[in-house]
mmCIF file of C-alpha atoms in Angstrom:
data_model
loop_
_atom_site.group_PDB
_atom_site.id
_atom_site.type_symbol
_atom_site.label_atom_id
_atom_site.label_comp_id
_atom_site.label_asym_id
_atom_site.label_seq_id
_atom_site.Cartn_x
_atom_site.Cartn_y
_atom_site.Cartn_z
ATOM 1 C CA UNK A 805 -2.921 21.755 -14.671
ATOM 2 C CA UNK A 806 -0.912 18.548 -14.934
ATOM 3 C CA UNK A 807 -1.735 15.112 -13.623
ATOM 4 C CA UNK A 808 -0.080 11.725 -13.907
ATOM 5 C CA UNK A 809 -1.298 8.236 -12.981
ATOM 6 C CA UNK A 810 0.858 5.113 -13.339
ATOM 7 C CA UNK A 811 -1.543 2.206 -13.795
ATOM 8 C CA UNK A 812 -0.570 -0.590 -11.390
ATOM 9 C CA UNK A 813 1.121 -3.155 -13.544
ATOM 10 C CA UNK A 814 0.481 -1.067 -16.598
ATOM 11 C CA UNK A 815 1.419 2.218 -18.224
ATOM 12 C CA UNK A 816 1.677 5.922 -17.390
ATOM 13 C CA UNK A 817 -1.293 8.215 -18.261
ATOM 14 C CA UNK A 818 -0.652 11.942 -18.410
ATOM 15 C CA UNK A 819 -3.261 14.661 -18.642
ATOM 16 C CA UNK A 820 -2.780 18.378 -19.150
ATOM 17 C CA UNK A 821 -5.883 20.613 -18.922
ATOM 18 C CA UNK A 822 -7.334 23.939 -17.828
ATOM 19 C CA UNK A 823 -10.612 24.706 -16.147
ATOM 20 C CA UNK A 824 -12.675 27.620 -17.332
ATOM 21 C CA UNK A 825 -16.225 28.370 -16.043
ATOM 22 C CA UNK A 826 -16.293 25.145 -14.184
ATOM 23 C CA UNK A 827 -15.527 22.830 -17.052
ATOM 24 C CA UNK A 828 -12.510 21.116 -18.537
ATOM 25 C CA UNK A 829 -10.833 22.881 -21.454
ATOM 26 C CA UNK A 830 -7.796 22.259 -23.675
ATOM 27 C CA UNK A 831 -7.578 18.661 -22.538
ATOM 28 C CA UNK A 832 -4.544 16.779 -23.795
ATOM 29 C CA UNK A 833 -4.082 13.108 -22.882
ATOM 30 C CA UNK A 834 -0.666 11.435 -23.355
ATOM 31 C CA UNK A 835 1.386 8.528 -22.032
ATOM 32 C CA UNK A 836 3.410 5.526 -22.809
ATOM 33 C CA UNK A 837 0.341 3.302 -23.309
ATOM 34 C CA UNK A 838 -0.814 1.610 -26.534
ATOM 35 C CA UNK A 839 -3.941 2.630 -28.363
ATOM 36 C CA UNK A 840 -5.558 1.635 -31.654
ATOM 37 C CA UNK A 841 -6.669 3.250 -33.762
ATOM 38 C CA UNK A 842 -4.429 6.325 -33.465
ATOM 39 C CA UNK A 843 -7.368 8.591 -33.956
ATOM 40 C CA UNK A 844 -8.905 7.254 -30.776
ATOM 41 C CA UNK A 845 -6.741 9.528 -28.737
ATOM 42 C CA UNK A 846 -8.552 12.536 -30.272
ATOM 43 C CA UNK A 847 -11.861 10.895 -29.270
ATOM 44 C CA UNK A 848 -10.599 10.668 -25.723
ATOM 45 C CA UNK A 849 -9.639 14.334 -25.660
ATOM 46 C CA UNK A 850 -13.001 15.297 -27.209
ATOM 47 C CA UNK A 851 -14.892 13.241 -24.644
ATOM 48 C CA UNK A 852 -13.316 15.154 -21.763
ATOM 49 C CA UNK A 853 -13.539 18.593 -23.375
ATOM 50 C CA UNK A 854 -16.263 20.500 -21.704
ATOM 51 C CA UNK A 855 -16.870 17.900 -18.986
ATOM 52 C CA UNK A 856 -17.791 19.407 -15.602
ATOM 53 C CA UNK A 857 -14.829 19.786 -13.413
ATOM 54 C CA UNK A 858 -16.404 18.078 -10.445
ATOM 55 C CA UNK A 859 -17.179 14.760 -12.230
ATOM 56 C CA UNK A 860 -15.679 11.757 -10.472
ATOM 57 C CA UNK A 861 -13.281 9.403 -12.303
ATOM 58 C CA UNK A 862 -15.932 6.760 -13.105
ATOM 59 C CA UNK A 863 -18.186 9.414 -14.758
ATOM 60 C CA UNK A 864 -15.284 10.796 -16.728
ATOM 61 C CA UNK A 865 -14.555 7.199 -17.894
ATOM 62 C CA UNK A 866 -18.137 6.762 -18.902
ATOM 63 C CA UNK A 867 -17.899 9.785 -21.197
ATOM 64 C CA UNK A 868 -14.731 8.294 -22.824
ATOM 65 C CA UNK A 869 -16.395 4.888 -23.296
ATOM 66 C CA UNK A 870 -19.441 6.491 -24.886
ATOM 67 C CA UNK A 871 -17.172 8.283 -27.404
ATOM 68 C CA UNK A 872 -14.608 5.722 -28.334
ATOM 69 C CA UNK A 873 -15.215 3.609 -31.422
ATOM 70 C CA UNK A 874 -16.265 -0.034 -30.797
ATOM 71 C CA UNK A 875 -13.001 -1.382 -32.297
ATOM 72 C CA UNK A 876 -10.807 0.776 -30.089
ATOM 73 C CA UNK A 877 -8.169 -1.161 -28.121
ATOM 74 C CA UNK A 878 -6.691 0.320 -24.926
ATOM 75 C CA UNK A 879 -3.579 -1.627 -23.795
ATOM 76 C CA UNK A 880 -1.738 -0.859 -20.581
ATOM 77 C CA UNK A 881 -4.462 1.586 -19.436
ATOM 78 C CA UNK A 882 -8.165 2.079 -19.203
ATOM 79 C CA UNK A 883 -10.675 4.886 -19.543
ATOM 80 C CA UNK A 884 -10.977 4.982 -15.747
ATOM 81 C CA UNK A 885 -7.184 5.491 -15.542
ATOM 82 C CA UNK A 886 -7.607 8.616 -17.724
ATOM 83 C CA UNK A 887 -10.394 9.788 -15.372
ATOM 84 C CA UNK A 888 -8.062 9.287 -12.412
ATOM 85 C CA UNK A 889 -5.300 11.261 -14.101
ATOM 86 C CA UNK A 890 -7.836 14.041 -14.649
ATOM 87 C CA UNK A 891 -8.834 14.082 -10.937
ATOM 88 C CA UNK A 892 -5.172 14.096 -9.968
ATOM 89 C CA UNK A 893 -4.576 17.084 -12.237
ATOM 90 C CA UNK A 894 -7.559 18.991 -10.725
ATOM 91 C CA UNK A 895 -6.350 18.070 -7.166
ATOM 92 C CA UNK A 896 -2.885 19.281 -7.990
ATOM 93 C CA UNK A 897 -1.585 15.907 -6.828
ATOM 94 C CA UNK A 898 2.157 15.416 -6.515
ATOM 95 C CA UNK A 899 4.287 12.628 -7.990
ATOM 96 C CA UNK A 900 6.831 10.254 -6.480
ATOM 97 C CA UNK A 901 9.592 12.147 -8.264
ATOM 98 C CA UNK A 902 8.625 15.448 -6.546
ATOM 99 C CA UNK A 903 10.076 14.134 -3.197
ATOM 100 C CA UNK A 904 13.404 13.239 -1.730
ATOM 101 C CA UNK A 905 12.670 9.817 -0.166
ATOM 102 C CA UNK A 906 14.346 8.606 3.025
ATOM 103 C CA UNK A 907 15.013 5.032 3.959
ATOM 104 C CA UNK A 908 14.952 3.900 7.614
ATOM 105 C CA UNK A 909 16.199 0.246 8.154
ATOM 106 C CA UNK A 910 17.123 -0.232 11.818
ATOM 107 C CA UNK A 911 17.881 -3.280 13.870
ATOM 108 C CA UNK A 912 15.165 -5.482 15.579
ATOM 109 C CA UNK A 913 12.561 -3.637 17.706
ATOM 110 C CA UNK A 914 9.681 -4.756 19.775
ATOM 111 C CA UNK A 915 6.208 -5.090 18.283
ATOM 112 C CA UNK A 916 4.820 -2.232 20.371
ATOM 113 C CA UNK A 917 7.598 0.105 19.325
ATOM 114 C CA UNK A 918 6.958 -0.682 15.666
ATOM 115 C CA UNK A 919 3.353 0.345 16.067
ATOM 116 C CA UNK A 920 4.389 3.568 17.781
ATOM 117 C CA UNK A 921 7.013 4.433 15.148
ATOM 118 C CA UNK A 922 4.418 4.195 12.415
ATOM 119 C CA UNK A 923 2.182 6.651 14.214
ATOM 120 C CA UNK A 924 5.041 9.133 15.097
ATOM 121 C CA UNK A 925 6.729 9.130 11.652
ATOM 122 C CA UNK A 926 3.441 9.599 9.740
ATOM 123 C CA UNK A 927 2.509 12.451 12.001
ATOM 124 C CA UNK A 928 5.957 14.033 11.292
ATOM 125 C CA UNK A 929 5.418 13.719 7.556
ATOM 126 C CA UNK A 930 2.043 15.352 7.879
ATOM 127 C CA UNK A 931 3.595 18.226 9.752
ATOM 128 C CA UNK A 932 6.327 18.744 7.191
ATOM 129 C CA UNK A 933 9.103 17.974 9.556
ATOM 130 C CA UNK A 934 10.125 14.697 7.897
ATOM 131 C CA UNK A 935 10.536 13.757 4.272
ATOM 132 C CA UNK A 936 8.397 10.937 2.807
ATOM 133 C CA UNK A 937 9.838 7.790 4.322
ATOM 134 C CA UNK A 938 10.165 4.083 3.428
ATOM 135 C CA UNK A 939 10.742 2.174 6.699
ATOM 136 C CA UNK A 940 11.746 -1.516 6.557
ATOM 137 C CA UNK A 941 11.039 -3.299 9.824
ATOM 138 C CA UNK A 942 13.178 -5.865 11.714
ATOM 139 C CA UNK A 943 11.156 -7.757 14.371
ATOM 140 C CA UNK A 944 12.574 -8.328 17.881
ATOM 141 C CA UNK A 945 10.086 -11.022 18.802
ATOM 142 C CA UNK A 946 7.199 -13.012 17.324
ATOM 143 C CA UNK A 947 3.853 -11.240 17.401
ATOM 144 C CA UNK A 948 0.215 -11.146 16.227
ATOM 145 C CA UNK A 949 -0.748 -7.684 14.933
ATOM 146 C CA UNK A 950 -4.531 -7.201 14.824
ATOM 147 C CA UNK A 951 -6.360 -4.507 13.000
ATOM 148 C CA UNK A 952 -7.725 -1.359 14.722
ATOM 149 C CA UNK A 953 -11.252 -2.589 14.683
ATOM 150 C CA UNK A 954 -10.892 -6.408 15.184
ATOM 151 C CA UNK A 955 -12.123 -8.222 18.201
ATOM 152 C CA UNK A 956 -9.222 -9.519 20.305
ATOM 153 C CA UNK A 957 -10.900 -12.687 21.528
ATOM 154 C CA UNK A 958 -12.331 -13.491 18.033
ATOM 155 C CA UNK A 959 -9.000 -13.224 16.267
ATOM 156 C CA UNK A 960 -6.490 -14.487 18.789
ATOM 157 C CA UNK A 961 -6.402 -17.776 20.800
ATOM 158 C CA UNK A 962 -4.864 -16.466 24.023
ATOM 159 C CA UNK A 963 -3.650 -19.863 25.136
ATOM 160 C CA UNK A 964 -2.002 -20.503 21.778
ATOM 161 C CA UNK A 965 -0.263 -17.137 21.945
ATOM 162 C CA UNK A 966 0.973 -17.742 25.478
ATOM 163 C CA UNK A 967 2.112 -21.199 24.598
ATOM 164 C CA UNK A 968 4.293 -19.889 21.736
ATOM 165 C CA UNK A 969 5.412 -16.787 23.567
ATOM 166 C CA UNK A 970 3.756 -14.420 21.085
ATOM 167 C CA UNK A 971 3.041 -10.820 21.799
ATOM 168 C CA UNK A 972 -0.241 -9.413 20.619
ATOM 169 C CA UNK A 973 -0.451 -5.835 19.645
ATOM 170 C CA UNK A 974 -3.028 -3.702 17.942
ATOM 171 C CA UNK A 975 -2.107 -1.256 15.109
ATOM 172 C CA UNK A 976 -3.718 2.018 14.197
ATOM 173 C CA UNK A 977 -4.890 0.842 10.758
ATOM 174 C CA UNK A 978 -7.755 -1.414 9.896
ATOM 175 C CA UNK A 979 -7.642 -4.785 8.178
ATOM 176 C CA UNK A 980 -7.033 -8.286 9.367
ATOM 177 C CA UNK A 981 -4.531 -10.040 11.756
ATOM 178 C CA UNK A 982 -0.930 -10.650 10.796
ATOM 179 C CA UNK A 983 1.081 -13.530 12.193
ATOM 180 C CA UNK A 984 4.679 -12.493 12.638
ATOM 181 C CA UNK A 985 7.949 -14.483 13.103
ATOM 182 C CA UNK A 986 11.130 -12.395 12.835
ATOM 183 C CA UNK A 987 12.905 -14.604 10.263
ATOM 184 C CA UNK A 988 9.796 -15.320 8.267
ATOM 185 C CA UNK A 989 8.347 -11.899 7.737
ATOM 186 C CA UNK A 990 9.125 -8.860 5.641
ATOM 187 C CA UNK A 991 7.329 -5.722 6.709
ATOM 188 C CA UNK A 992 7.591 -2.141 5.443
ATOM 189 C CA UNK A 993 5.857 1.155 5.869
ATOM 190 C CA UNK A 994 5.436 4.087 3.607
ATOM 191 C CA UNK A 995 4.721 7.409 5.337
ATOM 192 C CA UNK A 996 3.679 9.768 2.483
ATOM 193 C CA UNK A 997 2.219 13.223 2.120
ATOM 194 C CA UNK A 998 -1.524 13.205 1.441
ATOM 195 C CA UNK A 999 -0.849 15.177 -1.828
ATOM 196 C CA UNK A 1000 0.774 11.989 -3.340
ATOM 197 C CA UNK A 1001 -2.614 10.201 -3.344
ATOM 198 C CA UNK A 1002 -4.850 13.115 -4.164
ATOM 199 C CA UNK A 1003 -7.402 12.249 -6.883
ATOM 200 C CA UNK A 1004 -7.207 8.581 -6.041
ATOM 201 C CA UNK A 1005 -10.063 6.682 -4.376
ATOM 202 C CA UNK A 1006 -9.209 4.874 -1.159
ATOM 203 C CA UNK A 1007 -9.115 1.624 -3.013
ATOM 204 C CA UNK A 1008 -6.917 2.936 -5.859
ATOM 205 C CA UNK A 1009 -4.397 4.301 -3.430
ATOM 206 C CA UNK A 1010 -3.565 0.876 -2.157
ATOM 207 C CA UNK A 1011 -2.485 -0.437 -5.572
ATOM 208 C CA UNK A 1012 -0.829 2.881 -6.402
ATOM 209 C CA UNK A 1013 1.371 2.888 -3.366
ATOM 210 C CA UNK A 1014 2.541 -0.668 -3.888
ATOM 211 C CA UNK A 1015 3.100 -0.646 -7.625
ATOM 212 C CA UNK A 1016 6.867 -0.301 -6.986
ATOM 213 C CA UNK A 1017 6.862 -3.649 -5.017
ATOM 214 C CA UNK A 1018 5.112 -5.460 -7.727
ATOM 215 C CA UNK A 1019 8.039 -4.339 -10.027
ATOM 216 C CA UNK A 1020 10.595 -5.395 -7.440
ATOM 217 C CA UNK A 1021 8.956 -8.861 -7.211
ATOM 218 C CA UNK A 1022 8.845 -9.232 -11.005
ATOM 219 C CA UNK A 1023 12.625 -8.606 -11.062
ATOM 220 C CA UNK A 1024 12.947 -11.502 -8.635
ATOM 221 C CA UNK A 1025 10.870 -13.778 -10.968
ATOM 222 C CA UNK A 1026 7.653 -13.424 -8.985
ATOM 223 C CA UNK A 1027 4.639 -12.368 -11.065
ATOM 224 C CA UNK A 1028 2.385 -10.603 -8.531
ATOM 225 C CA UNK A 1029 -0.639 -8.352 -8.773
ATOM 226 C CA UNK A 1030 -2.869 -6.400 -6.399
ATOM 227 C CA UNK A 1031 -5.988 -8.189 -5.423
ATOM 228 C CA UNK A 1032 -8.534 -5.647 -4.152
ATOM 229 C CA UNK A 1033 -8.875 -4.426 -1.527
ATOM 230 C CA UNK A 1034 -5.512 -4.987 0.187
ATOM 231 C CA UNK A 1035 -3.777 -8.254 -0.843
ATOM 232 C CA UNK A 1036 -0.713 -8.926 -3.041
ATOM 233 C CA UNK A 1037 -1.286 -12.173 -4.698
ATOM 234 C CA UNK A 1038 0.358 -14.637 -7.154
ATOM 235 C CA UNK A 1039 -0.992 -17.637 -8.957
ATOM 236 C CA UNK A 1040 0.151 -19.767 -6.108
ATOM 237 C CA UNK A 1041 -1.520 -17.736 -3.463
ATOM 238 C CA UNK A 1042 -1.418 -14.552 -1.264
ATOM 239 C CA UNK A 1043 2.007 -13.300 -0.353
ATOM 240 C CA UNK A 1044 1.191 -9.984 1.403
ATOM 241 C CA UNK A 1045 -1.487 -7.894 3.000
ATOM 242 C CA UNK A 1046 -1.608 -4.108 3.181
ATOM 243 C CA UNK A 1047 -3.345 -1.549 5.517
ATOM 244 C CA UNK A 1048 -3.616 2.179 5.639
ATOM 245 C CA UNK A 1049 -4.247 5.083 8.155
ATOM 246 C CA UNK A 1050 -4.933 8.657 7.200
ATOM 247 C CA UNK A 1051 -3.553 11.488 9.260
ATOM 248 C CA UNK A 1052 -5.588 14.685 8.870
ATOM 249 C CA UNK A 1053 -3.384 17.093 10.901
ATOM 250 C CA UNK A 1054 -1.087 19.540 9.245
ATOM 251 C CA UNK A 1055 -0.978 18.992 5.508
ATOM 252 C CA UNK A 1056 -2.150 15.418 5.914
ATOM 253 C CA UNK A 1057 -0.289 12.188 5.367
ATOM 254 C CA UNK A 1058 -0.988 8.491 4.702
ATOM 255 C CA UNK A 1059 0.523 5.536 6.497
ATOM 256 C CA UNK A 1060 0.549 2.503 4.235
ATOM 257 C CA UNK A 1061 2.172 -0.587 5.629
ATOM 258 C CA UNK A 1062 2.578 -4.156 4.244
ATOM 259 C CA UNK A 1063 3.429 -7.433 5.741
ATOM 260 C CA UNK A 1064 4.799 -10.112 3.398
ATOM 261 C CA UNK A 1065 5.237 -13.834 4.106
ATOM 262 C CA UNK A 1066 8.850 -14.768 3.386
ATOM 263 C CA UNK A 1067 8.273 -18.137 5.072
ATOM 264 C CA UNK A 1068 5.551 -19.442 7.451
ATOM 265 C CA UNK A 1069 4.974 -21.934 10.142
ATOM 266 C CA UNK A 1070 1.394 -22.678 9.157
ATOM 267 C CA UNK A 1071 0.653 -25.045 12.037
ATOM 268 C CA UNK A 1072 1.807 -22.523 14.586
ATOM 269 C CA UNK A 1073 -0.217 -19.715 12.881
ATOM 270 C CA UNK A 1074 -3.347 -21.864 13.134
ATOM 271 C CA UNK A 1075 -2.661 -22.578 16.766
ATOM 272 C CA UNK A 1076 -2.539 -18.866 17.481
ATOM 273 C CA UNK A 1077 -5.069 -17.260 15.095
ATOM 274 C CA UNK A 1078 -8.737 -18.059 15.065
ATOM 275 C CA UNK A 1079 -9.265 -18.342 11.291
ATOM 276 C CA UNK A 1080 -12.914 -19.386 10.643
ATOM 277 C CA UNK A 1081 -14.561 -21.021 7.706
ATOM 278 C CA UNK A 1082 -16.620 -17.849 6.895
ATOM 279 C CA UNK A 1083 -13.459 -15.781 6.608
ATOM 280 C CA UNK A 1084 -12.000 -18.307 4.132
ATOM 281 C CA UNK A 1085 -15.191 -18.840 2.179
ATOM 282 C CA UNK A 1086 -14.566 -16.082 -0.432
ATOM 283 C CA UNK A 1087 -10.865 -17.047 -0.823
ATOM 284 C CA UNK A 1088 -11.546 -20.196 -2.934
ATOM 285 C CA UNK A 1089 -9.869 -22.521 -0.502
ATOM 286 C CA UNK A 1090 -10.889 -24.631 2.517
ATOM 287 C CA UNK A 1091 -7.479 -24.524 4.187
ATOM 288 C CA UNK A 1092 -5.844 -21.463 5.644
ATOM 289 C CA UNK A 1093 -2.445 -23.063 4.950
ATOM 290 C CA UNK A 1094 -3.161 -22.785 1.250
ATOM 291 C CA UNK A 1095 -3.918 -19.032 1.361
ATOM 292 C CA UNK A 1096 -0.307 -17.941 1.750
ATOM 293 C CA UNK A 1097 2.581 -18.840 -0.460
ATOM 294 C CA UNK A 1098 5.877 -17.631 0.920
ATOM 295 C CA UNK A 1099 8.444 -15.700 -0.991
ATOM 296 C CA UNK A 1100 11.209 -18.000 0.188
ATOM 297 C CA UNK A 1101 9.780 -20.672 -2.083
ATOM 298 C CA UNK A 1102 8.973 -18.400 -5.000
ATOM 299 C CA UNK A 1103 12.234 -16.575 -5.108
ATOM 300 C CA UNK A 1104 14.794 -19.108 -3.815
ATOM 301 C CA UNK A 1105 16.640 -16.090 -2.205
ATOM 302 C CA UNK A 1106 17.657 -15.360 1.429
ATOM 303 C CA UNK A 1107 15.343 -13.011 3.271
ATOM 304 C CA UNK A 1108 18.024 -10.265 3.425
ATOM 305 C CA UNK A 1109 18.542 -10.462 -0.246
ATOM 306 C CA UNK A 1110 14.863 -10.080 -1.026
ATOM 307 C CA UNK A 1111 14.850 -7.015 1.264
ATOM 308 C CA UNK A 1112 17.939 -5.574 -0.404
ATOM 309 C CA UNK A 1113 16.458 -6.034 -3.807
ATOM 310 C CA UNK A 1114 13.215 -4.409 -2.883
ATOM 311 C CA UNK A 1115 15.042 -1.388 -1.511
ATOM 312 C CA UNK A 1116 17.299 -1.241 -4.689
ATOM 313 C CA UNK A 1117 14.148 -1.314 -6.860
ATOM 314 C CA UNK A 1118 12.587 1.548 -4.928
ATOM 315 C CA UNK A 1119 15.801 3.574 -5.165
ATOM 316 C CA UNK A 1120 16.097 2.950 -8.873
ATOM 317 C CA UNK A 1121 12.578 4.305 -9.409
ATOM 318 C CA UNK A 1122 12.288 7.200 -7.079
ATOM 319 C CA UNK A 1123 15.663 7.761 -5.411
ATOM 320 C CA UNK A 1124 16.308 6.969 -1.786
ATOM 321 C CA UNK A 1125 18.765 8.249 0.805
ATOM 322 C CA UNK A 1126 19.579 6.455 4.058
ATOM 323 C CA UNK A 1127 18.218 8.173 7.136
ATOM 324 C CA UNK A 1128 17.320 7.458 10.754
ATOM 325 C CA UNK A 1129 14.770 7.988 13.400
ATOM 326 C CA UNK A 1130 15.662 11.224 15.168
ATOM 327 C CA UNK A 1131 16.169 11.246 19.019
ATOM 328 C CA UNK A 1132 12.917 13.296 19.409
ATOM 329 C CA UNK A 1133 10.877 10.843 17.253
ATOM 330 C CA UNK A 1134 12.353 7.849 19.119
ATOM 331 C CA UNK A 1135 11.597 9.386 22.528
ATOM 332 C CA UNK A 1136 7.981 9.966 21.498
ATOM 333 C CA UNK A 1137 7.722 6.498 20.000
ATOM 334 C CA UNK A 1138 9.072 4.895 23.156
ATOM 335 C CA UNK A 1139 6.519 6.741 25.271
ATOM 336 C CA UNK A 1140 3.677 5.763 22.959
ATOM 337 C CA UNK A 1141 4.850 2.165 22.990
ATOM 338 C CA UNK A 1142 4.662 2.060 26.812
ATOM 339 C CA UNK A 1143 1.573 4.149 27.409
ATOM 340 C CA UNK A 1144 -0.611 3.097 24.366
ATOM 341 C CA UNK A 1145 0.543 0.149 22.342
ATOM 342 C CA UNK A 1146 1.576 -2.002 25.268
ATOM 343 C CA UNK A 1147 -1.600 -1.191 27.313
ATOM 344 C CA UNK A 1148 -4.478 -3.554 27.833
ATOM 345 C CA UNK A 1149 -6.808 -0.622 27.273
ATOM 346 C CA UNK A 1150 -5.652 -0.242 23.704
ATOM 347 C CA UNK A 1151 -5.013 -3.880 22.797
ATOM 348 C CA UNK A 1152 -8.469 -4.959 24.140
ATOM 349 C CA UNK A 1153 -10.305 -1.918 23.082
ATOM 350 C CA UNK A 1154 -12.440 -4.216 21.016
ATOM 351 C CA UNK A 1155 -12.601 -7.157 23.484
#
């Protein structure tokens, strides 16, 4: 069995192993990480040899930590990263390079249609009728997108939204509210087979699926990192938030979508969103305006250029061919946009 895990912001860990009589055998750890002393690699292999095959990654990491010499230095990876690579080997997880990725980057569309397209395309990936897909959104109008489980009245000031002609929609994933203005926002979705994230915890899958964008940002001079559970942050502040939805039909799929702040009208945002002191209390700031630091200031690049560089970075890592939404997919999405995502029943399902 073979498993790989790219540490977000770090190095690649590779594990080859067999399972006999319910325990790990012939374990061989490799990768492009740094490790001192050299002999510590043998200690890692020995720690995993004979381990029960059902141990979770943290328990596997504990075995490694107990075996490593005190002066061992692991750079670019951790003992838990090795445990994750083992779990991915046992789950027969796939890798990014195992797929032919498709890009969808169409013209502006309504907020409700974007919600519907996410649901339809992820379902198609789960069914095996669509390849893994990176979809870059263009917004047809300003919007507030609330999480699947958020209270509408607690999150959105209805009068403020009406005053600024802002549409409120509810997405299928959890997480917090996003304030959207077409020229100020960069949004993308990844619709991926469940096999790509096998062996990863729910939390680890967030960072894993966005490691590519951290690399793209670094190429544009922005040092960013994943801040658990679902933020992409810099020293200057948050620049993006992510959310996920799992589809269990077919072979399973994961919808992972991210909204990034290219620019922001903070006064308007505060007029529309009800952002309370309690929500901000663990963010280290008293002002919601200080929570977000737009990419426009940090990159100095036009929005379209930022998007193009993100796409080019993804293509350079994993390959990417230009595709489109099929007629059947669009017909289903249009129907869902009208019957579900534009309906009061769905939008106010948590009043």
